[in-house]
Amino acid sequence: MFRTPVLLVTASLLAAPAFSQTPIRITADLTDAPRKLYHAEIDLPVKPGPASFTTPEWIPGNHRPTGPAEDITGVVFTANGKTIPWRRDDTDLYQFHVDIPQGVTTLHVHLDCIVLARISDKLAVLEWEKLMLYPANTPVRNIPIQPSVKVPAGWGIGTALQPVGSYDPNAKVGGTTQFEPTTVEQLEDSPVITGEYFHEFALAPEISPKHYLDVVSDDPKDSELNPKTIAAANNLVREASTAYASHHYHVYHFLLTLSDIAGGEGLEHGQSSDNGVQEKGYAQPGLAIYNGELLPHEFTHSWNGKYRRPDTLYQTDFHKMQQGELLWVYEGMTQYMGNVLAARSGFVTTAQYRDLLAASAANLDNKPGREWRSTDDTAIAASILRGGNPAWANWKRGQDYYQEGELLWLDADTLIRQLTDDKKSLTDFLQIFLVKGGNTGQLIVTYNRQELIDDLNQVVKYDWAKFLHDRVDLINPRADLEGITRGGYKLVYQDHPSDTERMAGGGRRAAGPNVWYSLGLRISAEGVISDVRWGGPADQAKLAPGQRLVAINGRTFTADRMREAIEEAKTSKEPIHFLMLTEDYIKPVDIDYHDGQRYPVLVRDNSQKDYLDEITKPLTTPEKVPAEKKQD
Ligand SMILES: [Zn+2]
């Protein structure tokens, strides 16, 4: 209550303006998508004199400067039929300077973008930073723009943009579709998917506003989706609407591509999400577990990340650095709730939820980089930690604020339950933090750490400042396993992988044997080492990323022989003997390891209440998700 006045001011400042100015008009031409080219025709309202235009640099949700300036090509400015010269800014390479002649009120720009990802012969995804050009040094929420999209004949379009007039995406007519004017800020937040094999499903029709699942695929059968995935998606809309008790959009579209060519994606937007999985990403049971969290995670972001945005992450244009400090909330709490909602909705079972949590917690608890780097630093440094080479990644740490945040918010959830004798939970916090302003349209309302502390204290009085400080800011050599312990489980290591690890691992391409918690190696099925656990047995034997294990105990390397050798070493004093290929040198290496195979799993501790099962119980009556055939 005490925050409301501040928030209302913030909200009104950030609301979309009325369109008194002439909007920019942009037509995105995706008809050359199969040739890996997008084109744009842009009409910019201008006045005579010097003017500067820009393409976006810092893309919201990417947490780093990924605007594709280097792929934008064929840029030509014209006015009244004449070409206008341009010059790129010397220090800001995203900016173009032009001198607008007298008498010119509209500047036309043609540009192309070379697009190598999220595209195949049958489908295309447009994130607008690939084509947008707009006045530089202007808050993007103040720039009106009217988009149109041209796609190949017979392709359907999925987007949260509002079509002008009636539009039936399932009619799949192709051609040009015009959309209502919006702002540059919102257009950047409104991707488009299009494809020959397109299907739109209306989800949970009793809930307002409307929710849709728009699917494109390389194989026509896949865009039909299976009944299990559709039931889980319906459940997800109901579960999130109940857990978050508000909506901050006029309509929501899950945009989903099923393609081995277009590549993976998970990018949040306020009214939609851009989700990319494998061609059989939901048809193959192992992959479906692996992908179970994707839609719940990206949907959660509409509340946590898009509506509620860390104050230093939000910037008024796409040129200022988006600061990562609070990403353990933006991503970490979304990681927690994404996995919880995946279980509540039926994308995964509760047993699978626990197995995935065990895998994530064990990974963090065996990450030596935490001896020098705090969770806070993984968030601050987010823009230099995404992607990158896996070599020594465990010593460097990556964007650990996702999984660290998951454990932290599980810790908070179980703590709230315990402190309040089960009368309250993190849901009570979410229904304060995510619901301020009630139901809104598209809006960005910023927050800082103090607001989190105040809102947690509204749920239950506790030293939340210290709770967050201890877990986020301090160096913690061990992961925060308190939530798992308080949740009624223990993280232990057993000699065989969990069913979930076996299924999810088997679903993914060339996953090698998991010897991370035994030998301390990440290896492919062919024995190529991608990472060596700092301080682990393989590190002590001086193995290195990039090397390849070619032989084990005198025989050619295979995953099965690796597992057998680790088993046999349990009762032997002999080290395990390897032949190692380093570039083009072969040398013998011994690893002196005798503790057997180790795979993480959660086991029930009956002395504690089973909060984990409590947490993953649906809040609504679930639509029955058809059982899967058991897979070996
Ligand atoms: Zn995310």
XYZ file of C-alpha atoms and ligand atoms in Angstrom:
633
model
C 0.000 0.000 0.000
C 2.781 2.379 0.928
C 4.310 2.012 -2.503
C 1.235 2.606 -4.566
C 1.651 6.362 -5.179
C 5.222 5.934 -6.437
C 4.181 3.134 -8.729
C 1.284 5.001 -10.210
C 3.606 7.846 -11.167
C 6.048 5.402 -12.747
C 3.268 3.625 -14.550
C 1.777 6.735 -16.069
C 5.211 7.885 -17.198
C 5.777 4.644 -19.013
C 2.334 4.220 -20.558
C 2.055 4.289 -24.348
C 1.410 7.808 -25.635
C -1.541 8.898 -27.708
C -0.484 9.118 -31.328
C -0.462 12.824 -32.154
C 2.593 12.443 -34.408
C 2.569 10.782 -37.800
C 3.763 7.223 -37.294
C 6.734 5.710 -39.055
C 5.452 3.134 -41.525
C 7.441 -0.058 -41.893
C 6.769 -3.028 -44.148
C 8.753 -6.127 -43.273
C 9.052 -8.284 -46.370
C 9.729 -11.896 -45.374
C 9.040 -13.406 -48.818
C 12.777 -14.011 -49.314
C 13.047 -15.787 -45.954
C 13.981 -19.124 -47.586
C 16.964 -17.256 -49.111
C 17.999 -15.927 -45.672
C 17.128 -12.332 -46.473
C 14.565 -10.006 -44.933
C 13.764 -6.657 -46.545
C 12.207 -3.494 -45.137
C 10.598 -0.450 -46.697
C 10.393 2.328 -44.129
C 8.790 5.776 -44.382
C 10.069 8.176 -41.751
C 8.276 11.486 -41.094
C 11.026 14.157 -41.184
C 11.756 17.884 -41.199
C 14.458 19.523 -43.334
C 17.944 19.674 -41.781
C 20.350 17.219 -40.152
C 18.762 14.039 -38.798
C 20.072 10.854 -37.171
C 18.482 7.419 -37.336
C 19.424 4.239 -35.603
C 18.916 0.495 -35.446
C 18.570 -1.140 -31.981
C 21.659 -2.274 -30.054
C 20.615 -3.553 -26.597
C 17.756 -5.985 -27.179
C 15.473 -6.463 -24.141
C 15.559 -10.048 -22.895
C 18.899 -10.790 -24.541
C 20.724 -9.075 -21.671
C 23.478 -8.001 -24.078
C 23.976 -5.850 -27.187
C 22.788 -8.195 -29.934
C 21.304 -5.726 -32.416
C 22.419 -7.136 -35.793
C 24.046 -3.957 -37.195
C 26.686 -6.035 -38.988
C 24.006 -7.966 -40.921
C 22.040 -4.923 -42.074
C 22.856 -4.274 -45.712
C 21.572 -2.549 -48.852
C 20.698 0.650 -46.975
C 19.371 3.342 -49.323
C 17.711 6.609 -48.252
C 15.486 8.402 -50.802
C 13.221 11.439 -50.738
C 10.916 12.634 -53.494
C 12.476 9.979 -55.742
C 16.080 11.134 -55.196
C 18.801 9.247 -53.337
C 19.976 11.025 -50.170
C 23.593 10.493 -49.052
C 24.206 9.092 -45.557
C 27.163 8.719 -43.244
C 27.528 6.267 -40.385
C 28.382 7.751 -37.006
C 32.088 7.383 -36.267
C 31.658 6.030 -32.740
C 28.091 4.704 -32.622
C 28.044 2.256 -35.523
C 24.278 1.733 -35.228
C 23.563 5.349 -36.258
C 23.114 6.881 -39.715
C 23.314 10.642 -40.282
C 21.498 12.268 -43.214
C 20.775 15.844 -44.266
C 17.097 16.195 -45.135
C 16.572 18.602 -48.106
C 14.081 21.469 -47.995
C 10.531 20.473 -48.893
C 10.924 16.863 -47.780
C 8.451 15.543 -45.189
C 8.932 11.808 -45.698
C 12.246 10.014 -45.917
C 12.092 6.565 -47.459
C 14.601 3.891 -46.439
C 15.164 0.498 -47.937
C 17.292 -1.985 -46.054
C 17.937 -5.724 -46.012
C 19.047 -7.996 -43.216
C 20.959 -11.232 -43.657
C 19.239 -13.725 -41.361
C 20.911 -17.042 -40.616
C 19.017 -18.198 -37.525
C 15.335 -18.795 -36.696
C 14.610 -19.420 -40.360
C 14.149 -22.426 -42.671
C 12.629 -23.167 -46.066
C 9.202 -23.484 -44.433
C 9.160 -20.884 -41.666
C 10.603 -17.605 -40.411
C 10.713 -15.610 -37.188
C 10.948 -11.832 -37.230
C 12.333 -10.051 -34.191
C 12.042 -6.445 -35.269
C 15.597 -5.336 -34.443
C 16.538 -6.966 -37.737
C 14.675 -4.334 -39.747
C 13.774 -1.339 -37.591
C 15.249 2.105 -38.203
C 13.954 5.105 -36.235
C 15.069 8.515 -34.919
C 18.157 8.257 -32.703
C 18.385 9.676 -29.160
C 14.625 9.605 -28.612
C 12.821 7.518 -25.982
C 11.485 4.590 -28.000
C 8.142 4.610 -26.171
C 7.502 8.056 -27.720
C 7.990 6.993 -31.356
C 4.802 5.804 -33.096
C 5.177 3.221 -35.836
C 2.739 1.327 -38.021
C 3.933 -2.102 -39.103
C 2.950 -4.306 -42.043
C 4.279 -7.773 -42.754
C 4.538 -9.451 -46.167
C 4.943 -13.227 -46.247
C 4.998 -15.903 -49.001
C 1.603 -16.921 -50.444
C -0.096 -19.555 -48.299
C 1.944 -18.848 -45.142
C 0.162 -18.143 -41.843
C 1.175 -15.379 -39.422
C 1.297 -15.521 -35.630
C 1.879 -12.366 -33.587
C 0.432 -10.315 -30.748
C 0.308 -7.274 -33.072
C -3.270 -6.197 -33.674
C -4.285 -6.638 -37.352
C -6.154 -3.814 -39.079
C -9.548 -5.335 -39.881
C -10.326 -9.017 -39.590
C -7.582 -11.582 -39.961
C -7.855 -15.346 -39.678
C -4.366 -16.791 -39.234
C -5.586 -20.330 -39.868
C -6.789 -19.218 -43.353
C -3.091 -18.852 -44.312
C -3.501 -16.540 -47.274
C -0.020 -15.022 -47.153
C 0.646 -11.636 -48.745
C 0.690 -8.349 -46.836
C -1.052 -7.856 -43.494
C -1.299 -4.423 -41.949
C -1.260 -3.924 -38.181
C -2.497 -1.131 -35.921
C 0.029 1.586 -34.997
C 2.132 0.971 -31.909
C 5.422 2.370 -30.549
C 8.980 1.422 -31.418
C 9.290 0.098 -27.844
C 6.269 -2.164 -28.259
C 7.090 -3.222 -31.828
C 10.484 -4.421 -30.627
C 8.451 -6.423 -28.093
C 6.133 -7.961 -30.720
C 7.786 -10.624 -32.883
C 6.102 -12.360 -35.804
C 6.292 -16.015 -36.774
C 5.192 -17.192 -40.181
C 5.263 -20.491 -41.986
C 3.776 -22.776 -44.579
C 2.680 -25.250 -41.888
C 0.914 -22.972 -39.445
C -1.634 -23.730 -36.786
C -3.224 -21.436 -34.215
C -4.864 -22.910 -31.103
C -7.081 -20.872 -28.775
C -6.141 -21.742 -25.171
C -8.289 -21.822 -22.005
C -11.161 -20.005 -23.751
C -12.938 -19.104 -20.476
C -10.047 -16.804 -19.489
C -9.930 -13.175 -20.535
C -7.832 -11.716 -22.128
C -7.420 -14.286 -24.898
C -4.444 -16.632 -25.184
C -3.240 -18.387 -28.329
C -0.610 -20.936 -29.203
C 0.743 -20.267 -32.718
C 2.847 -23.073 -34.156
C 4.966 -23.333 -37.303
C 7.023 -26.374 -38.196
C 9.201 -27.891 -40.898
C 7.097 -31.052 -40.970
C 3.347 -30.471 -41.514
C 2.379 -33.071 -38.887
C 4.274 -31.310 -36.095
C 2.314 -28.052 -36.210
C -0.782 -30.038 -35.166
C 0.932 -30.639 -31.798
C 0.001 -33.584 -29.602
C -2.938 -33.646 -27.141
C -0.602 -33.731 -24.143
C 1.143 -30.498 -25.101
C -2.136 -28.718 -25.850
C -3.646 -29.858 -22.530
C -0.527 -28.703 -20.664
C -0.627 -25.324 -22.460
C -4.301 -24.882 -21.481
C -3.404 -25.746 -17.884
C -0.500 -23.320 -17.986
C -2.745 -20.373 -18.880
C -5.085 -21.247 -15.983
C -2.268 -21.890 -13.514
C -0.383 -18.681 -14.298
C -3.593 -16.618 -14.263
C -4.305 -17.979 -10.770
C -0.769 -17.789 -9.365
C -0.140 -14.275 -10.684
C -3.723 -13.034 -10.195
C -3.479 -10.388 -12.919
C -2.678 -9.831 -16.594
C -0.570 -7.085 -18.109
C -1.442 -7.596 -21.754
C -4.441 -7.263 -24.080
C -3.837 -10.641 -25.706
C -1.106 -13.272 -25.356
C 0.427 -15.387 -28.116
C 2.852 -18.252 -27.493
C 4.838 -18.285 -30.771
C 6.385 -21.706 -31.264
C 8.692 -23.003 -33.997
C 9.374 -26.741 -34.305
C 12.481 -27.068 -36.435
C 15.907 -28.689 -36.335
C 17.059 -26.079 -38.865
C 15.815 -22.825 -37.321
C 17.493 -23.506 -33.964
C 16.426 -23.054 -30.373
C 15.088 -19.895 -28.775
C 13.293 -18.666 -25.717
C 12.698 -14.940 -25.747
C 10.150 -13.228 -23.585
C 7.862 -10.437 -24.610
C 4.986 -8.713 -22.847
C 2.182 -10.061 -25.021
C 3.956 -12.994 -26.631
C 7.014 -15.188 -26.444
C 9.320 -16.466 -29.161
C 9.901 -20.160 -28.472
C 12.010 -22.451 -30.639
C 12.512 -26.165 -30.047
C 13.595 -29.183 -32.077
C 11.329 -30.533 -34.839
C 10.202 -33.319 -32.456
C 10.649 -31.108 -29.391
C 7.261 -32.111 -27.964
C 6.659 -35.314 -29.959
C 9.705 -37.132 -28.541
C 9.152 -37.798 -24.788
C 12.769 -37.160 -23.754
C 12.856 -33.844 -25.588
C 9.438 -32.936 -24.186
C 10.871 -33.191 -20.642
C 13.879 -31.154 -21.651
C 11.592 -28.484 -23.168
C 8.895 -28.715 -20.472
C 9.911 -25.522 -18.756
C 10.200 -23.356 -21.883
C 6.615 -22.093 -22.317
C 5.995 -21.702 -18.541
C 9.272 -19.770 -18.205
C 8.657 -17.381 -21.078
C 5.006 -16.873 -20.073
C 6.058 -16.033 -16.498
C 8.280 -13.316 -17.935
C 5.215 -11.395 -19.072
C 4.754 -10.612 -15.357
C 8.267 -10.993 -13.992
C 10.605 -9.204 -16.354
C 8.303 -7.434 -18.776
C 5.698 -5.836 -16.473
C 7.954 -5.714 -13.416
C 11.422 -4.710 -14.663
C 14.552 -3.999 -12.621
C 15.059 -0.234 -12.624
C 18.576 -0.296 -14.061
C 17.718 -2.995 -16.611
C 15.014 -0.781 -18.098
C 16.353 1.909 -20.418
C 14.381 4.448 -22.402
C 16.087 3.529 -25.643
C 17.915 0.521 -26.996
C 21.330 2.178 -26.856
C 21.952 2.528 -23.162
C 23.367 -0.512 -21.422
C 20.726 -2.680 -19.783
C 22.275 -3.411 -16.373
C 21.998 -6.974 -15.108
C 22.219 -6.517 -11.331
C 18.733 -7.860 -10.496
C 18.655 -10.723 -12.998
C 18.487 -13.233 -10.113
C 14.916 -11.932 -9.794
C 14.113 -11.336 -13.468
C 15.526 -14.696 -14.550
C 16.019 -16.494 -11.237
C 12.457 -16.227 -9.984
C 11.232 -16.981 -13.518
C 13.406 -20.097 -13.550
C 11.851 -21.160 -10.248
C 8.259 -20.441 -11.246
C 8.803 -21.781 -14.785
C 9.759 -25.185 -13.422
C 7.004 -25.115 -10.799
C 4.389 -24.193 -13.438
C 5.732 -26.892 -15.778
C 4.921 -29.429 -13.039
C 1.597 -27.833 -12.050
C 0.494 -27.736 -15.709
C 1.605 -31.250 -16.615
C 4.473 -30.480 -18.983
C 6.515 -32.630 -16.574
C 5.548 -34.932 -13.700
C 6.403 -34.058 -10.099
C 9.031 -36.829 -10.121
C 10.570 -35.288 -13.243
C 10.453 -31.854 -11.578
C 12.487 -33.224 -8.649
C 14.993 -34.956 -10.927
C 15.528 -31.767 -12.915
C 15.916 -29.790 -9.686
C 18.500 -32.330 -8.459
C 20.459 -31.956 -11.700
C 20.431 -28.174 -11.463
C 21.315 -28.052 -7.750
C 24.138 -30.580 -8.143
C 25.557 -28.634 -11.057
C 25.694 -25.481 -8.917
C 27.000 -27.286 -5.853
C 29.907 -28.660 -7.905
C 30.925 -25.417 -9.567
C 34.311 -24.279 -8.278
C 33.925 -20.827 -9.868
C 31.675 -19.974 -6.935
C 34.847 -19.856 -4.805
C 35.743 -16.528 -6.399
C 32.581 -15.161 -8.028
C 29.274 -14.262 -6.330
C 25.834 -14.790 -7.847
C 25.574 -10.992 -7.929
C 28.608 -10.849 -10.225
C 27.149 -13.430 -12.609
C 24.174 -11.063 -12.994
C 26.181 -7.845 -13.303
C 28.423 -9.501 -15.892
C 25.508 -11.174 -17.729
C 26.270 -9.527 -21.052
C 29.765 -11.050 -21.184
C 28.732 -14.469 -19.846
C 26.066 -15.633 -22.318
C 27.066 -18.365 -24.717
C 30.798 -18.674 -25.042
C 33.052 -21.681 -25.020
C 32.389 -24.450 -22.480
C 36.131 -24.748 -21.804
C 36.702 -24.161 -18.073
C 33.141 -22.789 -17.818
C 32.858 -24.322 -14.323
C 35.771 -22.191 -13.123
C 34.520 -19.077 -14.905
C 30.819 -19.577 -14.024
C 28.147 -18.642 -16.539
C 24.787 -16.945 -16.223
C 24.288 -18.779 -12.945
C 21.734 -16.243 -11.694
C 19.087 -18.407 -13.413
C 19.684 -21.569 -11.360
C 21.007 -19.735 -8.290
C 17.821 -17.692 -8.366
C 15.737 -20.852 -8.643
C 17.302 -22.233 -5.448
C 17.009 -18.858 -3.708
C 13.286 -18.497 -4.445
C 12.650 -22.121 -3.468
C 14.451 -21.312 -0.216
C 12.214 -18.235 0.231
C 9.036 -20.173 -0.657
C 9.675 -22.978 1.846
C 10.803 -20.475 4.482
C 7.586 -18.445 4.132
C 5.566 -21.667 4.455
C 7.487 -22.692 7.565
C 7.419 -19.242 9.209
C 3.648 -18.912 8.692
C 2.667 -22.496 9.645
C 1.703 -23.129 6.016
C -0.726 -20.220 5.922
C 1.295 -18.356 3.313
C 3.719 -19.102 0.489
C 5.644 -17.353 -2.268
C 2.304 -17.094 -4.092
C 1.313 -14.425 -1.535
C 4.457 -12.478 -2.414
C 3.827 -12.878 -6.167
C 0.285 -11.605 -5.665
C 1.712 -8.407 -4.183
C 4.805 -7.936 -6.330
C 3.321 -8.855 -9.730
C -0.180 -7.484 -9.225
C 0.480 -3.825 -8.391
C -1.899 -1.766 -10.482
C -4.251 -4.768 -10.878
C -4.952 -5.809 -14.436
C -3.189 -3.457 -16.791
C -2.489 -3.383 -20.475
C 1.089 -3.393 -21.660
C 3.090 -1.527 -19.083
C 6.576 -1.495 -17.627
C 6.780 -0.840 -13.891
C 10.296 -0.767 -12.493
C 11.519 -1.956 -9.073
C 14.647 -2.143 -6.958
C 15.910 -4.541 -4.287
C 14.324 -2.546 -1.447
C 10.874 -3.068 -2.943
C 11.416 -6.853 -2.941
C 12.411 -6.690 0.727
C 9.379 -4.548 1.597
C 7.001 -6.865 -0.268
C 8.481 -9.992 1.341
C 8.023 -8.312 4.722
C 4.381 -7.712 3.887
C 4.000 -11.500 3.567
C 5.935 -12.351 6.724
C 8.307 -10.313 8.858
C 11.865 -11.603 8.545
C 15.337 -10.206 7.908
C 14.865 -10.457 4.135
C 17.613 -7.908 3.461
C 20.133 -10.227 5.091
C 18.528 -13.281 3.464
C 19.086 -11.805 -0.001
C 22.481 -10.282 0.817
C 23.874 -13.570 2.161
C 22.769 -15.555 -0.865
C 23.376 -13.044 -3.640
C 26.254 -10.770 -2.678
C 28.547 -13.059 -0.700
C 30.970 -15.666 -1.994
C 29.290 -19.011 -1.232
C 31.427 -22.063 -2.026
C 28.341 -24.279 -1.672
C 24.969 -23.891 -3.384
C 21.867 -22.860 -1.410
C 20.296 -26.280 -0.753
C 18.138 -24.995 2.142
C 14.953 -24.966 0.066
C 15.430 -28.589 -0.967
C 16.191 -29.656 2.614
C 13.306 -27.659 4.078
C 11.197 -28.981 1.196
C 11.624 -32.498 2.559
C 14.377 -33.868 0.317
C 18.117 -34.447 0.312
C 20.463 -34.083 -2.626
C 22.451 -37.318 -2.859
C 24.469 -39.138 -5.513
C 23.587 -42.633 -6.699
C 25.335 -45.028 -9.071
C 22.844 -44.701 -11.947
C 21.139 -41.742 -13.638
C 17.535 -40.894 -12.728
C 14.871 -41.908 -15.281
C 14.509 -38.229 -16.149
C 18.224 -37.726 -16.756
C 18.267 -40.843 -18.917
C 15.234 -39.772 -20.950
C 16.092 -36.070 -21.262
C 19.754 -36.814 -21.979
C 18.896 -39.520 -24.504
C 16.561 -37.157 -26.316
C 19.318 -34.691 -26.984
C 21.797 -35.337 -29.763
C 25.257 -36.665 -28.921
C 25.075 -36.428 -25.124
C 28.028 -38.394 -23.746
C 28.108 -40.331 -20.463
C 27.657 -38.083 -17.407
C 30.972 -38.398 -15.546
C 30.965 -34.839 -14.174
C 30.370 -35.899 -10.565
C 32.804 -38.819 -10.790
C 35.823 -38.115 -12.993
C 35.012 -34.419 -13.353
C 34.713 -34.382 -17.138
C 32.108 -33.250 -19.614
C 32.525 -35.410 -22.696
C 30.639 -36.097 -25.889
C 29.605 -39.588 -26.967
C 32.843 -39.611 -29.015
C 34.993 -38.834 -25.981
C 35.744 -35.176 -26.789
C 36.244 -33.196 -23.570
C 34.364 -29.887 -23.390
C 35.059 -29.030 -19.723
C 37.182 -30.288 -16.837
C 35.946 -29.754 -13.276
C 38.441 -27.506 -11.472
C 40.068 -29.482 -8.662
C 38.402 -32.764 -9.721
C 40.171 -36.091 -10.503
C 40.571 -35.309 -14.237
C 41.952 -31.867 -13.396
C 44.503 -33.442 -11.063
C 45.489 -35.742 -13.937
C 46.008 -32.558 -16.037
C 43.356 -33.253 -18.661
C 42.141 -30.291 -20.698
C 39.124 -29.175 -22.716
C 39.462 -29.973 -26.421
C 41.324 -33.238 -25.830
C 39.760 -36.498 -26.924
C 39.772 -39.757 -24.991
C 40.593 -42.334 -27.688
C 41.219 -45.422 -25.528
C 40.297 -46.596 -22.063
C 42.084 -49.476 -20.270
C 43.627 -50.648 -23.537
C 40.493 -50.598 -25.694
C 38.847 -48.038 -27.970
C 36.786 -45.449 -26.052
C 33.014 -45.946 -25.865
C 30.517 -44.553 -23.371
C 29.752 -48.065 -22.068
C 33.448 -48.886 -21.546
C 33.834 -45.604 -19.672
C 31.037 -46.551 -17.273
C 32.411 -50.075 -16.874
C 35.926 -48.794 -16.158
C 34.601 -46.464 -13.426
C 32.683 -49.388 -11.876
C 35.699 -51.707 -12.002
C 37.997 -49.095 -10.452
C 35.858 -49.176 -7.287
C 37.416 -52.485 -6.274
C 40.847 -51.960 -7.820
C 43.936 -50.055 -6.721
C 44.824 -49.411 -10.380
C 44.045 -45.986 -11.827
C 41.923 -45.829 -14.982
C 44.241 -45.738 -17.999
C 43.432 -43.516 -20.966
C 45.019 -42.668 -24.270
C 44.522 -39.033 -25.013
C 44.569 -37.223 -28.332
C 45.743 -33.623 -27.956
C 45.758 -31.878 -31.308
C 47.835 -34.506 -33.180
C 49.782 -35.894 -30.206
C 48.782 -39.096 -28.439
C 49.828 -39.684 -24.860
C 48.832 -41.935 -21.947
C 47.025 -40.419 -18.961
C 45.955 -42.105 -15.714
C 43.068 -40.918 -13.540
C 43.292 -42.223 -9.995
C 39.583 -42.424 -9.146
C 37.810 -45.188 -7.185
C 34.504 -43.747 -5.930
C 32.288 -45.208 -8.654
C 29.599 -43.580 -10.781
C 27.776 -40.604 -9.265
C 24.507 -39.131 -10.493
C 22.471 -36.559 -8.539
C 18.982 -37.316 -7.275
C 16.670 -36.055 -4.529
C 15.621 -38.568 -1.882
C 12.766 -38.029 0.528
C 13.619 -37.090 4.100
C 10.606 -38.228 6.128
C 11.585 -36.115 9.127
C 10.621 -33.002 7.138
C 7.321 -31.878 5.671
C 7.049 -32.560 1.920
C 6.885 -28.956 0.727
C 8.189 -29.821 -2.744
C 5.081 -31.879 -3.492
C 2.932 -29.153 -1.958
C 4.580 -26.538 -4.198
C 4.091 -28.519 -7.417
C 0.378 -29.237 -6.799
C -1.882 -27.465 -9.320
C -3.800 -24.440 -8.012
C -6.598 -25.102 -10.530
C -8.372 -28.254 -11.659
C -6.112 -29.560 -14.388
C -7.245 -30.692 -17.802
C -6.321 -34.337 -17.956
C -3.001 -34.735 -19.702
C -2.946 -38.009 -21.646
C -0.351 -40.449 -20.291
C 2.732 -41.052 -22.365
C 3.957 -44.357 -23.622
C 6.901 -45.475 -21.544
C 10.149 -45.035 -23.366
C 13.216 -47.205 -22.857
Zn 14.203 -16.015 -19.044
